[in-house]
Tab-separated table of C-alpha atoms in Angstrom:
chain	number	residue	atom	x	y	z
A	1	CYS	CA	171.027	-53.839	43.366
A	2	GLN	CA	169.875	-53.805	39.869
A	3	THR	CA	172.813	-56.011	37.501
A	4	GLY	CA	173.384	-56.732	33.922
A	5	PHE	CA	173.961	-60.506	32.820
A	6	LEU	CA	175.754	-62.206	29.646
A	7	ILE	CA	174.091	-65.582	28.940
A	8	ASP	CA	175.692	-67.412	26.163
A	9	ALA	CA	173.595	-69.509	23.991
A	10	ALA	CA	173.895	-72.272	25.950
A	11	GLY	CA	172.383	-70.658	28.611
A	12	GLU	CA	175.506	-70.502	30.807
A	13	LEU	CA	175.844	-67.112	32.763
A	14	ARG	CA	179.046	-66.050	31.520
A	15	LEU	CA	178.956	-62.128	33.102
A	16	ALA	CA	176.985	-60.938	35.874
A	17	THR	CA	177.778	-57.030	36.290
A	18	PRO	CA	176.067	-54.391	39.237
A	19	LYS	CA	175.319	-50.980	38.453
A	20	ARG	CA	177.791	-48.939	39.876
A	21	THR	CA	175.579	-45.630	39.967
A	22	PRO	CA	172.670	-44.376	42.265
A	23	ASP	CA	169.561	-44.057	40.853
A	24	LEU	CA	169.399	-41.066	38.701
A	25	VAL	CA	165.353	-41.177	38.749
A	26	ALA	CA	164.957	-41.493	42.251
A	27	GLY	CA	167.762	-40.119	43.369
A	28	PRO	CA	170.280	-41.463	46.230
A	29	ALA	CA	168.761	-41.323	49.871
A	30	ASP	CA	170.121	-38.531	51.954
A	31	GLY	CA	173.417	-39.561	53.252
A	32	ALA	CA	173.697	-42.300	50.186
A	33	THR	CA	177.381	-42.876	49.181
A	34	LEU	CA	178.474	-44.606	46.125
A	35	PRO	CA	179.343	-48.807	46.676
A	36	PRO	CA	182.951	-49.355	47.251
A	37	ASP	CA	183.115	-51.635	43.981
A	38	VAL	CA	182.297	-48.301	41.692
A	39	ALA	CA	186.163	-48.227	41.254
A	40	ALA	CA	186.361	-52.188	40.681
A	41	PRO	CA	188.038	-52.713	37.727
A	42	PHE	CA	185.562	-53.960	34.883
A	43	ALA	CA	184.996	-57.600	33.644
A	44	VAL	CA	184.611	-58.286	30.133
A	45	CYS	CA	183.743	-61.562	28.060
A	46	PRO	CA	185.171	-62.710	24.929
A	47	THR	CA	182.307	-63.362	22.429
A	48	PRO	CA	182.325	-64.008	18.938
A	49	LEU	CA	181.310	-60.470	18.273
A	50	GLY	CA	184.524	-59.442	20.271
A	51	GLN	CA	184.990	-58.362	24.541
A	52	VAL	CA	182.071	-57.336	25.883
A	53	ALA	CA	181.303	-55.524	29.140
A	54	VAL	CA	177.942	-54.957	30.236
A	55	LEU	CA	176.817	-51.383	32.234
A	56	PRO	CA	172.898	-52.236	33.329
A	57	GLY	CA	170.813	-49.817	33.706
A	58	GLU	CA	171.469	-45.684	33.834
A	59	ASP	CA	175.852	-46.488	34.242
A	60	VAL	CA	175.727	-46.088	30.465
A	61	LEU	CA	175.495	-42.642	30.772
A	62	PHE	CA	178.885	-41.918	32.905
A	63	PRO	CA	181.218	-41.284	29.854
A	64	GLN	CA	184.342	-42.233	32.354
A	65	LEU	CA	182.395	-45.340	33.376
A	66	VAL	CA	182.147	-46.632	29.355
A	67	ARG	CA	186.252	-45.269	29.179
A	68	ALA	CA	187.188	-47.728	32.214
A	69	ALA	CA	185.079	-50.696	30.395
A	70	THR	CA	186.923	-49.592	27.357
A	71	PHE	CA	190.239	-49.598	29.408
A	72	ALA	CA	189.271	-52.864	30.692
A	73	GLY	CA	189.410	-54.547	26.798
A	74	ALA	CA	185.765	-53.974	25.894
A	75	GLU	CA	184.656	-53.713	22.267
A	76	VAL	CA	181.432	-53.998	22.674
A	77	VAL	CA	179.069	-52.664	25.788
A	78	LEU	CA	175.800	-53.791	26.464
A	79	ASN	CA	172.942	-51.750	28.310
A	80	PRO	CA	170.391	-53.696	29.816
A	81	THR	CA	167.638	-51.361	31.380
A	82	VAL	CA	163.880	-51.689	32.206
A	83	GLU	CA	162.543	-49.583	29.810
């Protein structure tokens, strides 16, 4: 499972968000379904830059996920990728 992390200046883990969507490059496996936590509320973390949400990988390509993060209070959305 791909996970995006937010670590503060002291090296403390502030937020860990798993990828919520299937891999678009490899495609979902036969019979694959979205994990049950896709509809889980988004976590946001207060930082000096504002409330931050993390959408790892291709999650940022889905406007409804970005919108859900915004409704959860995100002012900044980070998108860590492997590319």
